[in-house]
Tab-separated table of C-alpha atoms in Angstrom:
chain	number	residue	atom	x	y	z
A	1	UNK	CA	14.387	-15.782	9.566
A	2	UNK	CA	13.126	-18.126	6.737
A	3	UNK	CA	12.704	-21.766	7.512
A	4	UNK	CA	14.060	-24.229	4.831
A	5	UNK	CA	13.300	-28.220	4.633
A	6	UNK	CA	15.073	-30.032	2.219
A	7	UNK	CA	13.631	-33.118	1.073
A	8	UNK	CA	17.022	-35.416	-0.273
A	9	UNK	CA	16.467	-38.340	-2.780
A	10	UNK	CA	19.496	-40.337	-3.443
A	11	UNK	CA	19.570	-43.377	-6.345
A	12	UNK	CA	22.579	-45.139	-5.760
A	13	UNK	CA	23.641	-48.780	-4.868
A	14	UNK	CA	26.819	-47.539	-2.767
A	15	UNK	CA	25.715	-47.700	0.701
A	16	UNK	CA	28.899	-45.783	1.927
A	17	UNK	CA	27.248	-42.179	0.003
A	18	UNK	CA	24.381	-42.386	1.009
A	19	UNK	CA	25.415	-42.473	4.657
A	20	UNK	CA	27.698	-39.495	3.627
A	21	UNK	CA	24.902	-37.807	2.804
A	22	UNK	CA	22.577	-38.627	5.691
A	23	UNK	CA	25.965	-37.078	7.815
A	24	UNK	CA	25.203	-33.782	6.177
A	25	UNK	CA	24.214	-31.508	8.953
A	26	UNK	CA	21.721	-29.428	8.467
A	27	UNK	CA	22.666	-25.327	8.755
A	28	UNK	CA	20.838	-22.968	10.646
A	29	UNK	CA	17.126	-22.479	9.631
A	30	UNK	CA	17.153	-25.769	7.548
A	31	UNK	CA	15.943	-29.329	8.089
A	32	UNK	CA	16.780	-32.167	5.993
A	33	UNK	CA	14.869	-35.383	4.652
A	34	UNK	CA	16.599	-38.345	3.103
A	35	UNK	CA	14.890	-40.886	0.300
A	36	UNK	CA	16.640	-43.563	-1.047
A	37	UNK	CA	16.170	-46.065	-4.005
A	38	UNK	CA	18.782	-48.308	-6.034
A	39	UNK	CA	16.546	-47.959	-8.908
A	40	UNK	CA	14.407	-44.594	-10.409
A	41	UNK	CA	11.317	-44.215	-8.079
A	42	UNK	CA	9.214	-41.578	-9.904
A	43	UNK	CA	7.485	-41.250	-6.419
A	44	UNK	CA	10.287	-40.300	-4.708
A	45	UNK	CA	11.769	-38.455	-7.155
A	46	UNK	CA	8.207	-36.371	-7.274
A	47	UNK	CA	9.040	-35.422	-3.438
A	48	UNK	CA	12.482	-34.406	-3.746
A	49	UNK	CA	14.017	-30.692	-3.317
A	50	UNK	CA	17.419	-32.016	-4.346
A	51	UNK	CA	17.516	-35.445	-6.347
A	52	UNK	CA	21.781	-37.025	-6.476
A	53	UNK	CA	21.113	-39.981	-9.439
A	54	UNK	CA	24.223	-42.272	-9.318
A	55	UNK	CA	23.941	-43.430	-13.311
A	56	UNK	CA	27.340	-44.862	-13.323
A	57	UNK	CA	25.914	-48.462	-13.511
A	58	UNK	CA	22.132	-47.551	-15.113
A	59	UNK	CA	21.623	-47.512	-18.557
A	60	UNK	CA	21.850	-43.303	-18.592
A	61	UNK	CA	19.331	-42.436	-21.136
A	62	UNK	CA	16.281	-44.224	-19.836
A	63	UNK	CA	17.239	-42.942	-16.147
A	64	UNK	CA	17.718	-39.127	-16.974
A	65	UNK	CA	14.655	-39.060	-18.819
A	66	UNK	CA	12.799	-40.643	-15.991
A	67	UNK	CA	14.503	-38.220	-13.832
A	68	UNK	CA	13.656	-35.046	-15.873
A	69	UNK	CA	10.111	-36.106	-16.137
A	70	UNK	CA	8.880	-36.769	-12.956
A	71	UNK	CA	10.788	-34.288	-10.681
A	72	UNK	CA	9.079	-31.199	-9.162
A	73	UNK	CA	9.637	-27.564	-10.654
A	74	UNK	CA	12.584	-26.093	-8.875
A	75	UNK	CA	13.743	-29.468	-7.922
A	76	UNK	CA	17.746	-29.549	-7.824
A	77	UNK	CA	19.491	-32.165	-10.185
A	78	UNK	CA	22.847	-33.732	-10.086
A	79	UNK	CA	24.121	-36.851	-11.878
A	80	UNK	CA	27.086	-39.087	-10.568
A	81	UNK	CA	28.358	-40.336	-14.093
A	82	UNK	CA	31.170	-41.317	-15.684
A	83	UNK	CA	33.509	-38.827	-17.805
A	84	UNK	CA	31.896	-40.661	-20.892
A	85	UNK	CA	28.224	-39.941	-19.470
A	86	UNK	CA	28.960	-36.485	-18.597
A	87	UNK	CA	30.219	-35.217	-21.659
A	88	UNK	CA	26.779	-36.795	-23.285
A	89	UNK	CA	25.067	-34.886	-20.337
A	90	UNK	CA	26.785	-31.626	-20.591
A	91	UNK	CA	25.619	-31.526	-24.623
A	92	UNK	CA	22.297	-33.251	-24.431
A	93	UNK	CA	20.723	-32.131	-20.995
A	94	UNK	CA	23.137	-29.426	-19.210
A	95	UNK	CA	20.428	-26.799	-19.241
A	96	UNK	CA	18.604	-28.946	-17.156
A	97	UNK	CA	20.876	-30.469	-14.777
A	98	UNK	CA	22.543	-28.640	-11.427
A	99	UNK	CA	25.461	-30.207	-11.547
A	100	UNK	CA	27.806	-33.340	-12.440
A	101	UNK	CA	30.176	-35.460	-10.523
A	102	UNK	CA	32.534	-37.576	-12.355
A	103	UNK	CA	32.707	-41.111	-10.896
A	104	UNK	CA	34.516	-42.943	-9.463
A	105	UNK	CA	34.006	-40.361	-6.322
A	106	UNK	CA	35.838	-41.093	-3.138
A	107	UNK	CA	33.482	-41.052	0.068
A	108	UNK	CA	35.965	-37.921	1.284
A	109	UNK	CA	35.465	-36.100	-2.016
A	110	UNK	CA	31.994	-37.015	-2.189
A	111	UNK	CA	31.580	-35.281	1.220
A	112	UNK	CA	33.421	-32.085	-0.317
A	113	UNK	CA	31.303	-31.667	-2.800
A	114	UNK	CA	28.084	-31.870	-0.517
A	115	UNK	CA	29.112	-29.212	1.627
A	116	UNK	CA	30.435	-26.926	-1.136
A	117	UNK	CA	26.821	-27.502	-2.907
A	118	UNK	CA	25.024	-26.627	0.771
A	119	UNK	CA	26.688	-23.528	0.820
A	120	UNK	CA	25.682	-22.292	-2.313
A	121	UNK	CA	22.145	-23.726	-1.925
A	122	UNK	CA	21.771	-21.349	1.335
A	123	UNK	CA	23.334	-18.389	-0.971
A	124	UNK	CA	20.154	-18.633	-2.720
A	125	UNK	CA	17.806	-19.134	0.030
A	126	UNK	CA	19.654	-15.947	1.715
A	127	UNK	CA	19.454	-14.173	-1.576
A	128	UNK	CA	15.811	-14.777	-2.224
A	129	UNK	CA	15.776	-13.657	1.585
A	130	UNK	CA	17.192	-10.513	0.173
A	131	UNK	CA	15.249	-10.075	-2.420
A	132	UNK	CA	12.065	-10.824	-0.440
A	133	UNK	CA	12.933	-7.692	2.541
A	134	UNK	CA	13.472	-5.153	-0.546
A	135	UNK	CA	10.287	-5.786	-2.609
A	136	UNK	CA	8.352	-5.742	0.625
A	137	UNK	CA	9.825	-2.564	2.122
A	138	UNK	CA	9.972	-0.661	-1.598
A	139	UNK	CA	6.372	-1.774	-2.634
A	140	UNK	CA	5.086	-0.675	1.071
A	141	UNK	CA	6.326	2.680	0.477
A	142	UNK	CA	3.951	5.289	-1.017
A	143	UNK	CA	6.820	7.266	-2.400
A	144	UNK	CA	8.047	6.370	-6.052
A	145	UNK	CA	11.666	4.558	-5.789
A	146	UNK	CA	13.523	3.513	-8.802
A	147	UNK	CA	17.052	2.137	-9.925
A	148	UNK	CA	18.563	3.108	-12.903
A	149	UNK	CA	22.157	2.058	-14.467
A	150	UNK	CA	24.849	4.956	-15.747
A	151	UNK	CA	23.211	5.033	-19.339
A	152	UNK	CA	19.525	5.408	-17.048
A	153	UNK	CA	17.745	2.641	-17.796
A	154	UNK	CA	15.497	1.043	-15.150
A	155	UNK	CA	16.463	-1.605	-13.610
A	156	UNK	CA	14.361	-2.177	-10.454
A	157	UNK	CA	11.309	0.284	-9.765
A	158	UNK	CA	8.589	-0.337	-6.921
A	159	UNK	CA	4.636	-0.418	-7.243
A	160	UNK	CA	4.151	3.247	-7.050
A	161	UNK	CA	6.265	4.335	-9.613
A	162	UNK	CA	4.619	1.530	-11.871
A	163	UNK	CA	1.221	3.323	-10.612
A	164	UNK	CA	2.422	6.663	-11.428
A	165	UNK	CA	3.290	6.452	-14.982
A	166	UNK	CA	0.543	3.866	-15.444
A	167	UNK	CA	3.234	0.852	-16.707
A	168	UNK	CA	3.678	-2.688	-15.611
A	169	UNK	CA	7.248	-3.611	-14.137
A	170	UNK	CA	7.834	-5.555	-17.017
A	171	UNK	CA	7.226	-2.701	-19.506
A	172	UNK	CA	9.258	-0.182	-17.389
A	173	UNK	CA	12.976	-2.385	-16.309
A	174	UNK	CA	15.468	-2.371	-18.734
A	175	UNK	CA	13.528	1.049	-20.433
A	176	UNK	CA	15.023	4.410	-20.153
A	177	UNK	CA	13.249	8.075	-19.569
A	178	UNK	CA	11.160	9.034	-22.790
A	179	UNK	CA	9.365	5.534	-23.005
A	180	UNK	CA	8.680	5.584	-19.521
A	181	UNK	CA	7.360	8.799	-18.998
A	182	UNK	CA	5.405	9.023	-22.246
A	183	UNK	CA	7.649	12.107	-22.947
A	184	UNK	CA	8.468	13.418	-26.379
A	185	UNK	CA	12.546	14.002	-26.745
A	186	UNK	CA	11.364	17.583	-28.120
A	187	UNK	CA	9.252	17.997	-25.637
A	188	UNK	CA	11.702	17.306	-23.121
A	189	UNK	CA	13.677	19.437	-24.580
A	190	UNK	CA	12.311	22.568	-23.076
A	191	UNK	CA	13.243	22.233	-20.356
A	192	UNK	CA	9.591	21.914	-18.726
A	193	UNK	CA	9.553	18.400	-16.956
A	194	UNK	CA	11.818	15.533	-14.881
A	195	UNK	CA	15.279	15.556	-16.308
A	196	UNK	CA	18.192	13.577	-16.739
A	197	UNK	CA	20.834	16.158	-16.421
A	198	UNK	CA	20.278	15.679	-12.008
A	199	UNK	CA	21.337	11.958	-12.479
A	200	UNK	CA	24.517	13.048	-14.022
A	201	UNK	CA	24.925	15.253	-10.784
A	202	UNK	CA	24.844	12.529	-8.579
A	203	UNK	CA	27.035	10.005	-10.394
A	204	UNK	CA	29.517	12.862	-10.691
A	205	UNK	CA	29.468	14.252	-7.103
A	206	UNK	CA	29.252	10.386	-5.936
A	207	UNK	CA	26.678	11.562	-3.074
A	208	UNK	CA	23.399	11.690	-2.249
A	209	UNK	CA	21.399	15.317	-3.764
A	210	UNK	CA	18.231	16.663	-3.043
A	211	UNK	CA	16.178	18.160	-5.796
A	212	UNK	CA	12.883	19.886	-6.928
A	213	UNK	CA	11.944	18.696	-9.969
A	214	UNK	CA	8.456	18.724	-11.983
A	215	UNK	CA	7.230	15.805	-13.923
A	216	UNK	CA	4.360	14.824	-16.294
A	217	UNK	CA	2.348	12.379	-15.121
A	218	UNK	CA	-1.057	11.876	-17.465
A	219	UNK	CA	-2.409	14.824	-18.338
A	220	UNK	CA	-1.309	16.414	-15.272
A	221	UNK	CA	2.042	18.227	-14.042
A	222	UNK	CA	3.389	17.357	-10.322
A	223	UNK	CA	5.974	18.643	-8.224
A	224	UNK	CA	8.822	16.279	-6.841
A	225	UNK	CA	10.849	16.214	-4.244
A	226	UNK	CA	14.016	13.807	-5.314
A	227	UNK	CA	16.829	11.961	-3.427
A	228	UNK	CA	19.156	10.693	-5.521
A	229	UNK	CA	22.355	8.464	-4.532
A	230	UNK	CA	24.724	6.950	-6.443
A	231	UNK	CA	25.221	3.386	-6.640
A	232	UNK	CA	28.857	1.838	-6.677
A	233	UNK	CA	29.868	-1.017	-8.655
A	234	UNK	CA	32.417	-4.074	-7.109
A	235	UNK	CA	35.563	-2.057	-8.131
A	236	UNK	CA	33.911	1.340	-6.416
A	237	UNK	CA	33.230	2.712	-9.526
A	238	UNK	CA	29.722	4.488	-9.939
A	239	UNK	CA	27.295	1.677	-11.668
A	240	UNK	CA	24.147	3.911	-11.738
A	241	UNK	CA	21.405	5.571	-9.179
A	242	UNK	CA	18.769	4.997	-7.124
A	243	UNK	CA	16.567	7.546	-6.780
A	244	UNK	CA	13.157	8.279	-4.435
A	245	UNK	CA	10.338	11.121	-5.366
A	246	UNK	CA	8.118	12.258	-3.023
A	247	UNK	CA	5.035	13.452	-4.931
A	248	UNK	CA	4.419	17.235	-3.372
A	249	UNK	CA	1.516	17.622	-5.401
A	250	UNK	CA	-0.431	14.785	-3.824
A	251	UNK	CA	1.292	15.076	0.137
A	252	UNK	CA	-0.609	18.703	-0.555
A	253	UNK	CA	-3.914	16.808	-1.606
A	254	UNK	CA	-3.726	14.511	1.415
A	255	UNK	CA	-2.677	17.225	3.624
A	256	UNK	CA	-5.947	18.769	2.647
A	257	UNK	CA	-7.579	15.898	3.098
A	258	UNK	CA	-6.956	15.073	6.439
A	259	UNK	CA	-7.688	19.195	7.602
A	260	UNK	CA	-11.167	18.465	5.816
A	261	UNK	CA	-11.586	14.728	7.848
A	262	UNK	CA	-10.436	16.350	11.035
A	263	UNK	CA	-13.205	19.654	11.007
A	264	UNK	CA	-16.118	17.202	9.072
A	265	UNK	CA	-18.423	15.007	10.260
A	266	UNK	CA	-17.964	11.865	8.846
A	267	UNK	CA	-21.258	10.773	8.630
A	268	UNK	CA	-22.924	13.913	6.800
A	269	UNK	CA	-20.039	16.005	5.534
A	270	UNK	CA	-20.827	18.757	7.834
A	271	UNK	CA	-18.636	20.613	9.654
A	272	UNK	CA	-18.189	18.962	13.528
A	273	UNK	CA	-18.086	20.999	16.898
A	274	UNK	CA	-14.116	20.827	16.572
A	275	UNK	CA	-14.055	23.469	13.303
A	276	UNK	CA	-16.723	25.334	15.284
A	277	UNK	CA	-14.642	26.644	17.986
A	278	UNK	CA	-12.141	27.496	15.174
A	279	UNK	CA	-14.394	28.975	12.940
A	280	UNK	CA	-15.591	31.322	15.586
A	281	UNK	CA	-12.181	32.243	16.946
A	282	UNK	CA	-11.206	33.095	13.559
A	283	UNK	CA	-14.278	35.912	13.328
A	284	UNK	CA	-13.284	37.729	16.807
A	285	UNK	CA	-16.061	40.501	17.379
A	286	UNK	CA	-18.975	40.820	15.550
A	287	UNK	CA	-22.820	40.188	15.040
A	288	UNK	CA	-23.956	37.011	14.959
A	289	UNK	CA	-27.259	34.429	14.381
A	290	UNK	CA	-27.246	30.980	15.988
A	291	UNK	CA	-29.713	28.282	15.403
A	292	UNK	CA	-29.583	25.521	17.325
A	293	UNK	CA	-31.428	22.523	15.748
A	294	UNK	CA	-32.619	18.827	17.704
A	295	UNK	CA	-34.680	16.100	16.328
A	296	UNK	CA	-37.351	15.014	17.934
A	297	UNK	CA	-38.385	11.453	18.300
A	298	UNK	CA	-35.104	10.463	16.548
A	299	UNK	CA	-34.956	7.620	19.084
A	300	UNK	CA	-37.750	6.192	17.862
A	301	UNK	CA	-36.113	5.604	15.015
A	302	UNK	CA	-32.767	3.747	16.149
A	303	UNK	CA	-35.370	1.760	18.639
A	304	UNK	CA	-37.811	0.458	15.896
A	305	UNK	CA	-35.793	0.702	12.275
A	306	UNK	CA	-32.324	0.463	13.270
A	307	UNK	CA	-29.329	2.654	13.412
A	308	UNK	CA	-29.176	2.544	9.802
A	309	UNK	CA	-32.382	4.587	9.091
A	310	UNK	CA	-31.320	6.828	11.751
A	311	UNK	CA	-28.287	7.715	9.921
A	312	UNK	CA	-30.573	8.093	6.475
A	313	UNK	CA	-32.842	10.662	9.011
A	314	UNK	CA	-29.082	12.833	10.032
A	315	UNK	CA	-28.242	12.792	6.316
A	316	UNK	CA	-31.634	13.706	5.722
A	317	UNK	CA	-31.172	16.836	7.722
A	318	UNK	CA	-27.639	17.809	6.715
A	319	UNK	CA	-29.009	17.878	3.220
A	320	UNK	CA	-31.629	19.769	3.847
A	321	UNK	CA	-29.783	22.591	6.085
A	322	UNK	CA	-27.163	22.730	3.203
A	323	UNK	CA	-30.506	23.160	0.607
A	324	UNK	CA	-32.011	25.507	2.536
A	325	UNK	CA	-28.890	27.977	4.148
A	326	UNK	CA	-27.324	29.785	1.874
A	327	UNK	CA	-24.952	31.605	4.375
A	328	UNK	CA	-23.592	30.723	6.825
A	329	UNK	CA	-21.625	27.991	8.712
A	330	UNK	CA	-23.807	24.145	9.264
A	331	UNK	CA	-22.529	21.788	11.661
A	332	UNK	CA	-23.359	18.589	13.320
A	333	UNK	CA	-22.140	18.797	16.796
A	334	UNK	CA	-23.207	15.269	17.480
A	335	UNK	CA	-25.721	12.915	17.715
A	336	UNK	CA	-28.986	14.385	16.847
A	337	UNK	CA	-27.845	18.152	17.559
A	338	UNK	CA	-27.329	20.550	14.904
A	339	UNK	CA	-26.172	23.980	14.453
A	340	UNK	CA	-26.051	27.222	12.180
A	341	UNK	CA	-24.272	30.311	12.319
A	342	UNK	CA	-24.650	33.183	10.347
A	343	UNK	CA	-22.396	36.234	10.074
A	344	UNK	CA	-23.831	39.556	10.002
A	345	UNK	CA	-26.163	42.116	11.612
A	346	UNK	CA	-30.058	40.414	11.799
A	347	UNK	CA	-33.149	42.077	13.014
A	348	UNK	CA	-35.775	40.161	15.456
A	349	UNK	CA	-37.904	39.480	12.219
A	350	UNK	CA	-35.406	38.087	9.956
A	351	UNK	CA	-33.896	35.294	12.535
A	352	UNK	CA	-37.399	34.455	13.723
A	353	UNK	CA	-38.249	33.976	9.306
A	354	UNK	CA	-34.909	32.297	8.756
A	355	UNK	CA	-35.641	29.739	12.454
A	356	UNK	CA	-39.280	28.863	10.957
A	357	UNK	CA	-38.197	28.155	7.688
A	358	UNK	CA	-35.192	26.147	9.001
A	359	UNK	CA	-38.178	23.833	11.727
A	360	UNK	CA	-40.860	23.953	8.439
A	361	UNK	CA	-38.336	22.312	5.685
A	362	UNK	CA	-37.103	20.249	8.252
A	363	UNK	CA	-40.356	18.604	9.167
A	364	UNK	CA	-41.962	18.822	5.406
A	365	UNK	CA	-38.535	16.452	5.004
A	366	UNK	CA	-39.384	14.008	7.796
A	367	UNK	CA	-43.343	14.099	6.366
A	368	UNK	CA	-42.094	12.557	2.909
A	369	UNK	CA	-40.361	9.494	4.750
A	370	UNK	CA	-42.766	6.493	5.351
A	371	UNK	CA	-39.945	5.693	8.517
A	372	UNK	CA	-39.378	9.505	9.425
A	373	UNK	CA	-43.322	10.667	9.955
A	374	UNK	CA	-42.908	10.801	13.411
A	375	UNK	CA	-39.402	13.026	13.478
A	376	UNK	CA	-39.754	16.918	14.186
A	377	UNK	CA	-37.211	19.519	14.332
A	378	UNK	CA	-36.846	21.686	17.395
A	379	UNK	CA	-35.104	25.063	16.133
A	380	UNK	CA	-34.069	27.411	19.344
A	381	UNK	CA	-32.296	30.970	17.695
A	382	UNK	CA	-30.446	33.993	19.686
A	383	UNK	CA	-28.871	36.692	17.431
A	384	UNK	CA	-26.410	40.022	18.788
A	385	UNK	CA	-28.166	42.725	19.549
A	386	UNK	CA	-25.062	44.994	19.795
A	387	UNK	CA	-22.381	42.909	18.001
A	388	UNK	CA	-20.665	41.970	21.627
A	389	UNK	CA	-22.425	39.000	22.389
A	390	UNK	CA	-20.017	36.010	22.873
A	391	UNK	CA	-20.943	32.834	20.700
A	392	UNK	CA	-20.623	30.779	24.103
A	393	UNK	CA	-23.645	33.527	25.190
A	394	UNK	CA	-25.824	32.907	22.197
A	395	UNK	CA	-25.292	28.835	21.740
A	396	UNK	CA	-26.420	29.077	25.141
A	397	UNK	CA	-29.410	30.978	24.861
A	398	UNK	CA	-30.134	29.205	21.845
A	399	UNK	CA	-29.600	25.319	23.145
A	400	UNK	CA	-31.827	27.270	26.362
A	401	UNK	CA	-34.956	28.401	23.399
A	402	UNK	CA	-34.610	24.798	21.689
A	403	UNK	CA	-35.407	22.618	24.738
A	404	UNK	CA	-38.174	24.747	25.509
A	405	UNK	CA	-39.633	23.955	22.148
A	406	UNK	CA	-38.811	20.773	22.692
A	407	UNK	CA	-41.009	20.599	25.912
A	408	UNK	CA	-43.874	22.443	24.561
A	409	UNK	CA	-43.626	19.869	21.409
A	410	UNK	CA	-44.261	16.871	23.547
């Protein structure tokens, strides 16, 4: 997938290499570049991914240091030297260099050695490959993932295990359990959080186990669910475990989460017309007050302020409902349109009190807004007489009692 161009500068007087090298084909997902220079050109040195310094005939001291100097960082080095000018190069610079070849180097050899050091160049570029596809499919994960050796230090973990236990990578590979966790051997111990004893399960049964384990993270205690598999070293022995936690406590949290997104309004926090319907089939037969509530004028407000006050106006009013209800289930059932429900046997009186205090907080509200003076609340209310009524029956007669306040208001 990756796409590799390698940028070749060769110092070297024999024309017969360098044409060995230019004969290098390039391998698949790679493109090649060739520099040349009899002498050290810092330039071109500067530009090269892989620099081949014939120093056979040079004076070797001035040249490598010119070399070292000017190429780029992760730039490749290798020297074509003598046995004499190797053996100072292996004890003077061999951190730094990729690799020698002793001199005098037939044109075959030569050739050999090129496509010996491609291979092993793309090993790298595959590796980092590699490494690249597991640190973006670990990190991408929400679940924690971690790889420990047989003695359970970490060796690899992903972002949310780092987020978890509140440690950088650095601080947590190569740690074991207690450090990491922020867990007291005593403490551990009892018995009472994440232990190591399920590891040893795994590396002994050599297969993958499921378990339910509880760990400290902070302050707090959460629920796992674990798979742990064992990992096998060259010889098939196990080498350690890598391990994956699902965090139960906070699936729960977003669980409830996304019930409370999917029956509120997102706007206002009120319940929508969706948890309505449920809300109602949940009561079955009873008595019941609905209020159905419309703002007046509210296009005014979108037309001449923007959509942004009108949303201030519906927030407005969802605060005030929630203020002034303190029974009952509020809902926004879109746009402008608002409802109540209230549970419970009412008399004439006390829904008519309960609709004009609901239209007179409402528009003593809108009254206190420089952009909201000309909003008014239109409250229609129906309530069960016998405790048979549908809702359907009542939202009805109540949407019916609003409009004609509506009408009468303009």
């Amino acid at each position: 997938m990756y796409r590799c161009e390698i940028c070749f500068y060769m110092m070297t007087e024999q024309d017969e290499l360098f044409d060995a090298l230019k004969e290098l084909l390039p391998l698949p997902h790679f493109a090649h570049e060739y520099l040349r220079s009899a002498e050290p050109d810092e330039a071109l040195a500067g530009r090269a991914d892989v620099i081949l310094a014939d120093i056979s005939r040079t004076q070797m001291e001035k040249t490598v240091a010119t070399l070292l100097s000017c190429r780029k960082q992760g730039a490749e080095l290798i020297f074509l030297a003598d046995k004499e000018q190797a053996a100072t190069l292996t004890l003077q610079d061999g951190e730094n260099i990729t690799d020698i070849w002793i001199m005098p180097l037939l044109v075959s050899e030569f050739r050999f050695r090129l496509i010996r050091w491609q291979k092993t160049y793309k090993m790298s570029r595959d590796l980092w490959q590699a490494q690249s596809y597991l640190d973006a499919t670990i990190n991408s994960v929400p679940h924690l993932i971690w790889y420990k050796n047989k003695k359970g230090a970490h060796m690899k973990v992903n972002e949310a295990f780092c987020k978890a236990v509140n440690k950088t990578m650095d601080q947590i590979e190569g740690h074991g359990h207690y450090y990491i966790w922020d867990i007291d051997p005593d403490e551990y111990a009892k018995g009472e959080f994440i232990c190591m004893e399920s590891e040893y399960e795994v590396m002994e049964k050599r297969e993958t186990c499921v378990f339910d384990e509880t760990v400290k993270i902070g302050d707090s205690m959460r629920e796992l669910k674990t798979y742990k598999s064992p990992l096998f070293d060259l010889d098939g022995s196990v080498m350690g475990t890598v391990g994956v936690a699902i965090d139960v406590t906070q699936e729960r949290l977003y669980e409830q989460m996304m019930i409370k997104n999917a029956n509120t309004d997102f706007l206002t926090g009120l319940y929508n017309r969706r948890y309505v319907y449920e809300f109602i089939d949940k009561q079955g037969d009873g008595h019941l007050a609905v209020f159905c509530i419309d703002l007046d004028h509210f296009k005014s407000v979108n037309d001449i302020y923007g959509h942004h006050e009108g949303d201030k106006a519906l927030v407005l009013t969802a605060k005030t409902l929630q203020d002034s209800i303190s029974e009952g289930l509020i809902a926004r059932m879109g746009g402008d349109e608002f409802l109540v429900v209230i549970v419970g046997a009412r008399t004439e009186d006390e829904v008519e009190r309960t609709r004009r205090m609901i239209k007179e907080r409402l528009d003593g509200e809108y009254a206190r807004h420089e952009n909201f003076w000309n909003i008014s609340a239109s409250v229609g209310a129906a309530y069960s007489l016998t405790g048979k009524e549908s809702f359907h029956q009542l939202f009805h007669k109540a949407d019916e009692l609003m409009y004609q306040e509506k009408e009468s208001n303009r």
